[in-house]
Amino acid sequence: MYYSDFNPENRPEEQQPQQTFEATSYRIEDDVRPTKKKKRVWPKITALCLVCALLGGGAGAGVMALTGGVKGSTTVYQGDHAPTVVNVSNVTTKEPLTAAQIYATYVNATVGITTEINTNVYGQVVQTAASGSGFVISQDGYIVTNYHVIEDASKITVTFVDGKSYDATLVGGDEENDIAVLKIDATGLATVVIGSSDNLVVGDQVYAIGNPLGELTYSLTGGYVSALDRNVTMSDGRRMNYIQTDAAINSGNSGGALFDQYGQVVGIVSAKLSNNGDSSEASVEGIGFAIPIDNVWSMITDIMEYGYVTGKPYMGIINTNVSGEAQRYGVSAGAYVLGVVEDSCAAKAGLQVEDIITKIDDTDITSSDDLQNALAEYRAGDTATLTVSRSGQTQTLTITFDERTDERVAASQELHDQLEEEQNQQYGQQYGNGYGGYGYGWPFGW
């Protein structure tokens, strides 16, 4: 990794500021993420539905060199500046860039993303188009966007402000953290500068460049940081930690860069709060969310280096929720174990089918979503204590998490498919054919 000094006060006032780098090399050899994330409290948003935007019609810097699984060397620019100091009686800050300077400098590093998706809802193969945004992080064509922008895509095309388009290859992505990395065959590209979301304070100005509605391409919107570490429960049960902003964010902005007032990327625009078209709910405006760049930067570099996020924990179980009806009969709430993958860490820890996981360390588990979100706080190799209810008796087990790999995920999927087939056969024999696959056969749901 290369670093250089940065002082925003030294930035020239020209419309398109020039960047100068004097760097010395420092090579990253190890994963620098902590072995375990800090615990967070995850409040749920229940009044409104949080909807991800799926469809839609100069700064000083350092340099990071990645030389692992790619040919040659890839350069990513990382910025550094002193965080804004906020006192009750005095506010001290560095000289920020104007919105016009930020746009002129970085619009060339912003892309529109169009995907073709093969769907097979009724046995027919059709192609649909979905639009999102992304930003270039290296001169040799690495681009960051949201996972949900490119999910299930059969073809990905990125387009620059000058009209040039490229076919993009998916290097890898992480659905849980809603990030993806693309690669195009190009060199000498304009790039963004990666900043630090940890330096933000509420009230800082931020700007987004993206493609709202997929038609109003390369639009600049601006606003303020409304809140930090906003913990949000998504409509699918995932819990995300966000920067909240009142900058206008609409469908098609997903995957675009959120810039701070120094022109550095501090977030990845991801979602907005919406009433989902329900006229009975109050109109929602000015509540947008971006993924803090510091939360996912090491994951992005993992994907660039290895094609996936390393160190993610894997248990090796198939689980579901304990139904409300079962709980009324005294069954503990928790994650009900439907199956255990052979030779997995769960099997080695002694987990059994029909166990109900009620706690991991000090975190209560009342559902499968709770279990999934709790696992996000651990890394492969971490050891935890599981509290389980087995035949009405409470037991504690010690588990050391495996690393999630494609092979282990495939083993879980194979077990899932096997259990589902058994469930379908059981229900078909009992109630007749034609209703399999809906979970009626399991006492705790599917």
GROMACS .gro file of C-alpha atoms in nm:
model
  446
    1MET     CA    1   0.000   0.000   0.000
    2TYR     CA    2   0.118   0.350  -0.075
    3TYR     CA    3   0.036   0.655   0.130
    4SER     CA    4   0.094   1.026   0.082
    5ASP     CA    5   0.024   1.334   0.292
    6PHE     CA    6  -0.295   1.527   0.230
    7ASN     CA    7  -0.401   1.871   0.341
    8PRO     CA    8  -0.730   2.004   0.196
    9GLU     CA    9  -0.611   2.362   0.258
   10ASN     CA   10  -0.346   2.317  -0.008
   11ARG     CA   11  -0.601   2.234  -0.277
   12PRO     CA   12  -0.608   2.486  -0.566
   13GLU     CA   13  -0.933   2.662  -0.640
   14GLU     CA   14  -0.954   2.563  -1.010
   15GLN     CA   15  -1.269   2.403  -1.139
   16GLN     CA   16  -1.090   2.070  -1.193
   17PRO     CA   17  -0.818   2.039  -0.928
   18GLN     CA   18  -0.509   1.841  -1.012
   19GLN     CA   19  -0.383   1.560  -0.787
   20THR     CA   20  -0.018   1.498  -0.708
   21PHE     CA   21   0.112   1.185  -0.542
   22GLU     CA   22   0.446   1.112  -0.381
   23ALA     CA   23   0.427   0.759  -0.257
   24THR     CA   24   0.637   0.495  -0.095
   25SER     CA   25   0.536   0.135  -0.108
   26TYR     CA   26   0.385  -0.076   0.165
   27ARG     CA   27   0.256  -0.421   0.072
   28ILE     CA   28  -0.049  -0.574   0.231
   29GLU     CA   29   0.019  -0.936   0.321
   30ASP     CA   30  -0.252  -1.015   0.572
   31ASP     CA   31  -0.620  -0.949   0.624
   32VAL     CA   32  -0.628  -0.640   0.844
   33ARG     CA   33  -0.986  -0.673   0.958
   34PRO     CA   34  -1.037  -0.744   1.328
   35THR     CA   35  -1.099  -1.102   1.423
   36LYS     CA   36  -1.441  -1.013   1.553
   37LYS     CA   37  -1.664  -0.715   1.496
   38LYS     CA   38  -1.803  -0.517   1.782
   39LYS     CA   39  -2.156  -0.599   1.880
   40ARG     CA   40  -2.428  -0.367   1.768
   41VAL     CA   41  -2.789  -0.319   1.863
   42TRP     CA   42  -3.022  -0.364   1.569
   43PRO     CA   43  -3.357  -0.184   1.605
   44LYS     CA   44  -3.626  -0.273   1.355
   45ILE     CA   45  -3.811  -0.032   1.127
   46THR     CA   46  -4.170  -0.154   1.128
   47ALA     CA   47  -4.383   0.146   1.032
   48LEU     CA   48  -4.249   0.167   0.677
   49CYS     CA   49  -4.086  -0.070   0.432
   50LEU     CA   50  -3.723  -0.012   0.344
   51VAL     CA   51  -3.690  -0.069  -0.029
   52CYS     CA   52  -3.359  -0.121  -0.210
   53ALA     CA   53  -3.342   0.054  -0.546
   54LEU     CA   54  -3.324  -0.243  -0.780
   55LEU     CA   55  -3.448  -0.089  -1.104
   56GLY     CA   56  -3.423   0.253  -1.265
   57GLY     CA   57  -3.480   0.350  -1.592
   58GLY     CA   58  -0.934   1.734  -0.604
   59ALA     CA   59  -0.841   1.528  -0.309
   60GLY     CA   60  -0.502   1.411  -0.192
   61ALA     CA   61  -0.460   1.040  -0.185
   62GLY     CA   62  -0.259   0.730  -0.118
   63VAL     CA   63  -0.222   0.428  -0.339
   64MET     CA   64  -0.297   0.064  -0.267
   65ALA     CA   65  -0.138  -0.209  -0.479
   66LEU     CA   66  -0.309  -0.546  -0.518
   67THR     CA   67  -0.094  -0.816  -0.674
   68GLY     CA   68  -0.262  -1.142  -0.569
   69GLY     CA   69  -0.498  -1.316  -0.809
   70VAL     CA   70  -0.474  -1.066  -1.095
   71LYS     CA   71  -0.222  -1.013  -1.371
   72GLY     CA   72   0.016  -0.727  -1.307
   73SER     CA   73  -0.062  -0.467  -1.045
   74THR     CA   74  -0.389  -0.290  -0.965
   75THR     CA   75  -0.382   0.058  -0.815
   76VAL     CA   76  -0.655   0.201  -0.593
   77TYR     CA   77  -0.634   0.556  -0.456
   78GLN     CA   78  -0.709   0.610  -0.090
   79GLY     CA   79  -0.745   0.954   0.060
   80ASP     CA   80  -0.656   1.078   0.404
   81HIS     CA   81  -0.757   1.395   0.585
   82ALA     CA   82  -0.807   1.507   0.940
   83PRO     CA   83  -1.166   1.451   1.059
   84THR     CA   84  -1.387   1.751   1.123
   85VAL     CA   85  -1.361   1.864   1.485
   86VAL     CA   86  -1.691   1.970   1.640
   87ASN     CA   87  -1.701   2.165   1.968
   88VAL     CA   88  -1.997   2.324   2.140
   89SER     CA   89  -1.855   2.676   2.107
   90ASN     CA   90  -1.639   2.642   1.798
   91VAL     CA   91  -1.630   2.449   1.470
   92THR     CA   92  -1.294   2.387   1.305
   93THR     CA   93  -1.281   2.244   0.954
   94LYS     CA   94  -1.061   2.218   0.647
   95GLU     CA   95  -1.144   2.391   0.322
   96PRO     CA   96  -1.395   2.174   0.134
   97LEU     CA   97  -1.444   2.145  -0.241
   98THR     CA   98  -1.744   2.292  -0.413
   99ALA     CA   99  -2.012   2.063  -0.552
  100ALA     CA  100  -1.910   2.175  -0.902
  101GLN     CA  101  -1.548   2.074  -0.841
  102ILE     CA  102  -1.650   1.733  -0.709
  103TYR     CA  103  -1.876   1.670  -1.007
  104ALA     CA  104  -1.625   1.787  -1.267
  105THR     CA  105  -1.347   1.579  -1.114
  106TYR     CA  106  -1.532   1.251  -1.056
  107VAL     CA  107  -1.821   1.224  -1.302
  108ASN     CA  108  -1.581   1.051  -1.541
  109ALA     CA  109  -1.527   0.783  -1.274
  110THR     CA  110  -1.901   0.717  -1.243
  111VAL     CA  111  -2.077   0.455  -1.454
  112GLY     CA  112  -2.429   0.352  -1.536
  113ILE     CA  113  -2.491  -0.023  -1.508
  114THR     CA  114  -2.740  -0.210  -1.723
  115THR     CA  115  -2.807  -0.580  -1.676
  116GLU     CA  116  -2.989  -0.842  -1.875
  117ILE     CA  117  -3.165  -1.095  -1.654
  118ASN     CA  118  -3.301  -1.428  -1.770
  119THR     CA  119  -3.619  -1.508  -1.581
  120ASN     CA  120  -3.811  -1.832  -1.582
  121VAL     CA  121  -4.121  -1.761  -1.376
  122TYR     CA  122  -4.361  -1.945  -1.607
  123GLY     CA  123  -4.111  -2.170  -1.782
  124GLN     CA  124  -4.029  -1.902  -2.036
  125VAL     CA  125  -3.693  -1.733  -2.083
  126VAL     CA  126  -3.718  -1.357  -2.128
  127GLN     CA  127  -3.473  -1.074  -2.088
  128THR     CA  128  -3.537  -0.762  -1.884
  129ALA     CA  129  -3.319  -0.460  -1.821
  130ALA     CA  130  -3.236  -0.309  -1.483
  131SER     CA  131  -3.029   0.001  -1.422
  132GLY     CA  132  -2.803   0.105  -1.139
  133SER     CA  133  -2.483   0.296  -1.076
  134GLY     CA  134  -2.121   0.221  -0.993
  135PHE     CA  135  -1.782   0.388  -0.956
  136VAL     CA  136  -1.433   0.311  -1.085
  137ILE     CA  137  -1.172   0.238  -0.818
  138SER     CA  138  -0.872   0.151  -1.036
  139GLN     CA  139  -0.733   0.265  -1.369
  140ASP     CA  140  -0.734  -0.092  -1.499
  141GLY     CA  141  -1.109  -0.130  -1.476
  142TYR     CA  142  -1.229  -0.244  -1.132
  143ILE     CA  143  -1.575  -0.106  -1.052
  144VAL     CA  144  -1.776  -0.120  -0.728
  145THR     CA  145  -2.155  -0.140  -0.714
  146ASN     CA  146  -2.434  -0.300  -0.509
  147TYR     CA  147  -2.491  -0.673  -0.520
  148HIS     CA  148  -2.861  -0.623  -0.578
  149VAL     CA  149  -2.788  -0.422  -0.893
  150ILE     CA  150  -2.623  -0.718  -1.068
  151GLU     CA  151  -2.795  -1.009  -0.892
  152ASP     CA  152  -2.894  -1.289  -1.132
  153ALA     CA  153  -2.763  -1.092  -1.430
  154SER     CA  154  -2.673  -1.288  -1.743
  155LYS     CA  155  -2.501  -0.984  -1.897
  156ILE     CA  156  -2.364  -0.666  -1.740
  157THR     CA  157  -2.285  -0.348  -1.934
  158VAL     CA  158  -2.128  -0.034  -1.792
  159THR     CA  159  -2.150   0.305  -1.963
  160PHE     CA  160  -1.943   0.618  -1.899
  161VAL     CA  161  -2.049   0.981  -1.926
  162ASP     CA  162  -1.876   1.013  -2.266
  163GLY     CA  163  -2.101   0.736  -2.402
  164LYS     CA  164  -1.842   0.458  -2.412
  165SER     CA  165  -1.978   0.119  -2.305
  166TYR     CA  166  -1.803  -0.199  -2.195
  167ASP     CA  167  -1.912  -0.552  -2.117
  168ALA     CA  168  -1.831  -0.620  -1.753
  169THR     CA  169  -1.735  -0.940  -1.575
  170LEU     CA  170  -1.851  -1.008  -1.220
  171VAL     CA  171  -1.538  -1.061  -1.012
  172GLY     CA  172  -1.741  -1.146  -0.703
  173GLY     CA  173  -2.000  -1.015  -0.461
  174ASP     CA  174  -2.140  -1.046  -0.112
  175GLU     CA  175  -2.518  -1.046  -0.086
  176GLU     CA  176  -2.531  -0.997   0.290
  177ASN     CA  177  -2.333  -0.673   0.270
  178ASP     CA  178  -2.480  -0.573  -0.069
  179ILE     CA  179  -2.148  -0.518  -0.244
  180ALA     CA  180  -2.011  -0.640  -0.578
  181VAL     CA  181  -1.696  -0.583  -0.781
  182LEU     CA  182  -1.696  -0.575  -1.162
  183LYS     CA  183  -1.406  -0.573  -1.408
  184ILE     CA  184  -1.393  -0.424  -1.756
  185ASP     CA  185  -1.118  -0.457  -2.016
  186ALA     CA  186  -0.985  -0.099  -2.011
  187THR     CA  187  -0.685   0.098  -1.889
  188GLY     CA  188  -0.610   0.458  -1.802
  189LEU     CA  189  -0.953   0.516  -1.653
  190ALA     CA  190  -1.043   0.806  -1.426
  191THR     CA  191  -1.088   0.684  -1.069
  192VAL     CA  192  -1.244   0.797  -0.744
  193VAL     CA  193  -1.045   0.844  -0.424
  194ILE     CA  194  -1.143   0.623  -0.131
  195GLY     CA  195  -1.196   0.818   0.191
  196SER     CA  196  -1.298   0.718   0.542
  197SER     CA  197  -1.656   0.703   0.665
  198ASP     CA  198  -1.524   0.698   1.021
  199ASN     CA  199  -1.426   1.064   0.978
  200LEU     CA  200  -1.785   1.173   0.910
  201VAL     CA  201  -1.993   1.365   1.160
  202VAL     CA  202  -2.363   1.444   1.148
  203GLY     CA  203  -2.406   1.766   0.952
  204ASP     CA  204  -2.124   1.702   0.704
  205GLN     CA  205  -2.217   1.773   0.344
  206VAL     CA  206  -2.226   1.473   0.111
  207TYR     CA  207  -2.293   1.428  -0.260
  208ALA     CA  208  -2.411   1.141  -0.478
  209ILE     CA  209  -2.347   1.098  -0.850
  210GLY     CA  210  -2.565   0.837  -1.014
  211ASN     CA  211  -2.841   0.747  -1.256
  212PRO     CA  212  -3.179   0.803  -1.092
  213LEU     CA  213  -3.461   0.620  -1.269
  214GLY     CA  214  -3.205   0.485  -1.515
  215GLU     CA  215  -3.278   0.779  -1.744
  216LEU     CA  216  -3.160   1.093  -1.564
  217THR     CA  217  -2.802   0.977  -1.602
  218TYR     CA  218  -2.501   1.124  -1.421
  219SER     CA  219  -2.709   1.339  -1.190
  220LEU     CA  220  -2.555   1.513  -0.890
  221THR     CA  221  -2.754   1.536  -0.568
  222GLY     CA  222  -2.638   1.675  -0.239
  223GLY     CA  223  -2.738   1.698   0.123
  224TYR     CA  224  -2.615   1.636   0.474
  225VAL     CA  225  -2.526   1.339   0.687
  226SER     CA  226  -2.847   1.294   0.884
  227ALA     CA  227  -2.726   1.013   1.109
  228LEU     CA  228  -2.438   0.769   1.146
  229ASP     CA  229  -2.444   0.399   1.239
  230ARG     CA  230  -2.812   0.383   1.154
  231ASN     CA  231  -2.900   0.018   1.212
  232VAL     CA  232  -3.185  -0.084   0.986
  233THR     CA  233  -3.381  -0.406   0.940
  234MET     CA  234  -3.444  -0.460   0.570
  235SER     CA  235  -3.769  -0.599   0.433
  236ASP     CA  236  -3.602  -0.942   0.387
  237GLY     CA  237  -3.484  -0.957   0.751
  238ARG     CA  238  -3.120  -0.861   0.691
  239ARG     CA  239  -2.980  -0.597   0.922
  240MET     CA  240  -2.755  -0.331   0.777
  241ASN     CA  241  -2.549  -0.050   0.925
  242TYR     CA  242  -2.591   0.269   0.721
  243ILE     CA  243  -2.504   0.633   0.680
  244GLN     CA  244  -2.834   0.820   0.666
  245THR     CA  245  -2.851   1.122   0.437
  246ASP     CA  246  -3.111   1.363   0.302
  247ALA     CA  247  -2.939   1.376  -0.038
  248ALA     CA  248  -3.193   1.270  -0.300
  249ILE     CA  249  -3.162   0.897  -0.364
  250ASN     CA  250  -3.390   0.720  -0.607
  251SER     CA  251  -3.417   0.395  -0.795
  252GLY     CA  252  -3.112   0.376  -1.021
  253ASN     CA  253  -2.881   0.550  -0.773
  254SER     CA  254  -2.802   0.214  -0.614
  255GLY     CA  255  -2.433   0.128  -0.627
  256GLY     CA  256  -2.316   0.484  -0.684
  257ALA     CA  257  -2.059   0.669  -0.479
  258LEU     CA  258  -2.141   0.893  -0.185
  259PHE     CA  259  -1.873   1.165  -0.170
  260ASP     CA  260  -1.777   1.375   0.129
  261GLN     CA  261  -1.703   1.745   0.100
  262TYR     CA  262  -1.341   1.669   0.010
  263GLY     CA  263  -1.440   1.461  -0.292
  264GLN     CA  264  -1.358   1.127  -0.133
  265VAL     CA  265  -1.587   0.823  -0.142
  266VAL     CA  266  -1.726   0.759   0.207
  267GLY     CA  267  -2.020   0.537   0.119
  268ILE     CA  268  -2.196   0.323  -0.141
  269VAL     CA  269  -2.550   0.441  -0.208
  270SER     CA  270  -2.774   0.145  -0.135
  271ALA     CA  271  -3.134   0.208  -0.031
  272LYS     CA  272  -3.405   0.453   0.059
  273LEU     CA  273  -3.696   0.453   0.299
  274SER     CA  274  -4.026   0.437   0.117
  275ASN     CA  275  -4.393   0.382   0.184
  276ASN     CA  276  -4.383   0.148  -0.118
  277GLY     CA  277  -4.665   0.328  -0.291
  278ASP     CA  278  -4.914   0.277  -0.008
  279SER     CA  279  -5.130   0.588  -0.012
  280SER     CA  280  -5.247   0.515   0.344
  281GLU     CA  281  -4.896   0.584   0.472
  282ALA     CA  282  -4.737   0.926   0.503
  283SER     CA  283  -4.513   1.036   0.218
  284VAL     CA  284  -4.143   0.971   0.282
  285GLU     CA  285  -3.881   1.215   0.156
  286GLY     CA  286  -3.516   1.279   0.231
  287ILE     CA  287  -3.434   0.949   0.400
  288GLY     CA  288  -3.164   0.771   0.204
  289PHE     CA  289  -2.895   0.526   0.308
  290ALA     CA  290  -2.540   0.444   0.206
  291ILE     CA  291  -2.309   0.164   0.317
  292PRO     CA  292  -2.011   0.309   0.511
  293ILE     CA  293  -1.699   0.248   0.305
  294ASP     CA  294  -1.491   0.157   0.611
  295ASN     CA  295  -1.733  -0.130   0.686
  296VAL     CA  296  -1.680  -0.299   0.350
  297TRP     CA  297  -1.347  -0.182   0.208
  298SER     CA  298  -1.153  -0.486   0.327
  299MET     CA  299  -1.429  -0.704   0.178
  300ILE     CA  300  -1.394  -0.524  -0.156
  301THR     CA  301  -1.018  -0.585  -0.160
  302ASP     CA  302  -1.083  -0.950  -0.067
  303ILE     CA  303  -1.309  -0.985  -0.369
  304MET     CA  304  -1.049  -0.821  -0.593
  305GLU     CA  305  -0.778  -1.050  -0.459
  306TYR     CA  306  -0.961  -1.381  -0.415
  307GLY     CA  307  -1.302  -1.346  -0.581
  308TYR     CA  308  -1.491  -1.372  -0.253
  309VAL     CA  309  -1.493  -1.233   0.101
  310THR     CA  310  -1.255  -1.437   0.313
  311GLY     CA  311  -1.306  -1.527   0.677
  312LYS     CA  312  -1.686  -1.546   0.673
  313PRO     CA  313  -1.821  -1.794   0.930
  314TYR     CA  314  -2.004  -2.112   0.832
  315MET     CA  315  -2.205  -2.337   1.066
  316GLY     CA  316  -2.333  -2.611   0.839
  317ILE     CA  317  -2.697  -2.633   0.944
  318ILE     CA  318  -3.037  -2.595   0.780
  319ASN     CA  319  -3.269  -2.411   1.016
  320THR     CA  320  -3.607  -2.244   1.035
  321ASN     CA  321  -3.822  -2.053   1.284
  322VAL     CA  322  -4.017  -2.209   1.566
  323SER     CA  323  -4.379  -2.136   1.482
  324GLY     CA  324  -4.597  -1.924   1.705
  325GLU     CA  325  -4.830  -2.219   1.752
  326ALA     CA  326  -4.545  -2.436   1.882
  327GLN     CA  327  -4.439  -2.158   2.118
  328ARG     CA  328  -4.791  -2.144   2.260
  329TYR     CA  329  -4.743  -2.507   2.360
  330GLY     CA  330  -4.425  -2.422   2.548
  331VAL     CA  331  -4.163  -2.480   2.278
  332SER     CA  332  -3.875  -2.233   2.305
  333ALA     CA  333  -3.843  -1.961   2.044
  334GLY     CA  334  -3.523  -1.984   1.842
  335ALA     CA  335  -3.362  -2.129   1.530
  336TYR     CA  336  -3.493  -2.483   1.484
  337VAL     CA  337  -3.234  -2.721   1.334
  338LEU     CA  338  -3.378  -2.917   1.040
  339GLY     CA  339  -3.049  -3.067   0.928
  340VAL     CA  340  -2.678  -3.076   1.006
  341VAL     CA  341  -2.415  -3.100   0.730
  342GLU     CA  342  -2.186  -3.398   0.778
  343ASP     CA  343  -1.835  -3.311   0.906
  344SER     CA  344  -1.929  -2.943   0.954
  345CYS     CA  345  -1.833  -2.748   1.264
  346ALA     CA  346  -2.195  -2.780   1.380
  347ALA     CA  347  -2.170  -3.158   1.362
  348LYS     CA  348  -1.838  -3.152   1.547
  349ALA     CA  349  -1.990  -2.928   1.816
  350GLY     CA  350  -2.266  -3.183   1.874
  351LEU     CA  351  -2.566  -3.001   1.724
  352GLN     CA  352  -2.849  -3.236   1.636
  353VAL     CA  353  -3.164  -3.227   1.428
  354GLU     CA  354  -3.456  -3.084   1.631
  355ASP     CA  355  -3.224  -2.877   1.851
  356ILE     CA  356  -3.341  -2.520   1.900
  357ILE     CA  357  -3.064  -2.261   1.918
  358THR     CA  358  -3.168  -1.994   2.166
  359LYS     CA  359  -2.843  -1.805   2.222
  360ILE     CA  360  -2.494  -1.746   2.080
  361ASP     CA  361  -2.266  -1.626   2.357
  362ASP     CA  362  -2.472  -1.344   2.513
  363THR     CA  363  -2.693  -1.280   2.208
  364ASP     CA  364  -3.050  -1.412   2.229
  365ILE     CA  365  -3.172  -1.602   1.922
  366THR     CA  366  -3.547  -1.604   1.863
  367SER     CA  367  -3.553  -1.671   1.487
  368SER     CA  368  -3.345  -1.774   1.187
  369ASP     CA  369  -3.293  -1.406   1.106
  370ASP     CA  370  -3.148  -1.352   1.453
  371LEU     CA  371  -2.908  -1.640   1.395
  372GLN     CA  372  -2.796  -1.509   1.057
  373ASN     CA  373  -2.742  -1.157   1.187
  374ALA     CA  374  -2.555  -1.283   1.494
  375LEU     CA  375  -2.317  -1.484   1.276
  376ALA     CA  376  -2.219  -1.165   1.095
  377GLU     CA  377  -2.040  -1.058   1.414
  378TYR     CA  378  -1.798  -1.352   1.392
  379ARG     CA  379  -1.518  -1.464   1.165
  380ALA     CA  380  -1.400  -1.808   1.063
  381GLY     CA  381  -1.192  -1.959   1.344
  382ASP     CA  382  -1.382  -1.776   1.619
  383THR     CA  383  -1.517  -1.991   1.902
  384ALA     CA  384  -1.860  -1.933   2.051
  385THR     CA  385  -2.092  -2.090   2.306
  386LEU     CA  386  -2.431  -2.209   2.178
  387THR     CA  387  -2.725  -2.243   2.412
  388VAL     CA  388  -2.974  -2.498   2.276
  389SER     CA  389  -3.301  -2.646   2.385
  390ARG     CA  390  -3.301  -3.023   2.329
  391SER     CA  391  -3.611  -3.222   2.421
  392GLY     CA  392  -3.704  -2.945   2.662
  393GLN     CA  393  -3.367  -2.944   2.836
  394THR     CA  394  -3.115  -2.660   2.808
  395GLN     CA  395  -2.763  -2.751   2.698
  396THR     CA  396  -2.452  -2.554   2.605
  397LEU     CA  397  -2.221  -2.645   2.318
  398THR     CA  398  -1.890  -2.498   2.204
  399ILE     CA  399  -1.849  -2.433   1.833
  400THR     CA  400  -1.550  -2.310   1.631
  401PHE     CA  401  -1.674  -2.168   1.303
  402ASP     CA  402  -1.553  -2.298   0.968
  403GLU     CA  403  -1.480  -2.061   0.681
  404ARG     CA  404  -1.754  -2.027   0.425
  405THR     CA  405  -1.636  -2.167   0.092
  406ASP     CA  406  -1.814  -2.260  -0.231
  407GLU     CA  407  -1.777  -2.628  -0.145
  408ARG     CA  408  -1.936  -2.586   0.197
  409VAL     CA  409  -2.218  -2.372   0.059
  410ALA     CA  410  -2.281  -2.641  -0.204
  411ALA     CA  411  -2.298  -2.905   0.071
  412SER     CA  412  -2.558  -2.700   0.256
  413GLN     CA  413  -2.761  -2.656  -0.062
  414GLU     CA  414  -2.749  -3.030  -0.129
  415LEU     CA  415  -2.875  -3.102   0.222
  416HIS     CA  416  -3.147  -2.837   0.185
  417ASP     CA  417  -3.268  -2.990  -0.143
  418GLN     CA  418  -3.267  -3.338   0.011
  419LEU     CA  419  -3.474  -3.225   0.311
  420GLU     CA  420  -3.716  -3.037   0.089
  421GLU     CA  421  -3.769  -3.343  -0.129
  422GLU     CA  422  -3.834  -3.557   0.179
  423GLN     CA  423  -4.080  -3.300   0.305
  424ASN     CA  424  -4.262  -3.289  -0.028
  425GLN     CA  425  -4.290  -3.667  -0.038
  426GLN     CA  426  -4.416  -3.677   0.320
  427TYR     CA  427  -4.684  -3.420   0.250
  428GLY     CA  428  -4.778  -3.577  -0.081
  429GLN     CA  429  -4.834  -3.916   0.081
  430GLN     CA  430  -5.041  -3.766   0.359
  431TYR     CA  431  -5.250  -3.509   0.170
  432GLY     CA  432  -5.214  -3.596  -0.197
  433ASN     CA  433  -4.989  -3.456  -0.466
  434GLY     CA  434  -4.967  -3.102  -0.592
  435TYR     CA  435  -4.895  -2.910  -0.275
  436GLY     CA  436  -4.531  -2.991  -0.209
  437GLY     CA  437  -4.271  -2.723  -0.151
  438TYR     CA  438  -4.473  -2.498   0.079
  439GLY     CA  439  -4.352  -2.631   0.412
  440TYR     CA  440  -4.676  -2.786   0.536
  441GLY     CA  441  -4.504  -3.111   0.629
  442TRP     CA  442  -4.265  -2.964   0.888
  443PRO     CA  443  -4.398  -2.913   1.239
  444PHE     CA  444  -4.218  -2.577   1.262
  445GLY     CA  445  -4.271  -2.451   0.907
  446TRP     CA  446  -4.018  -2.445   0.624
   0.00000   0.00000   0.00000
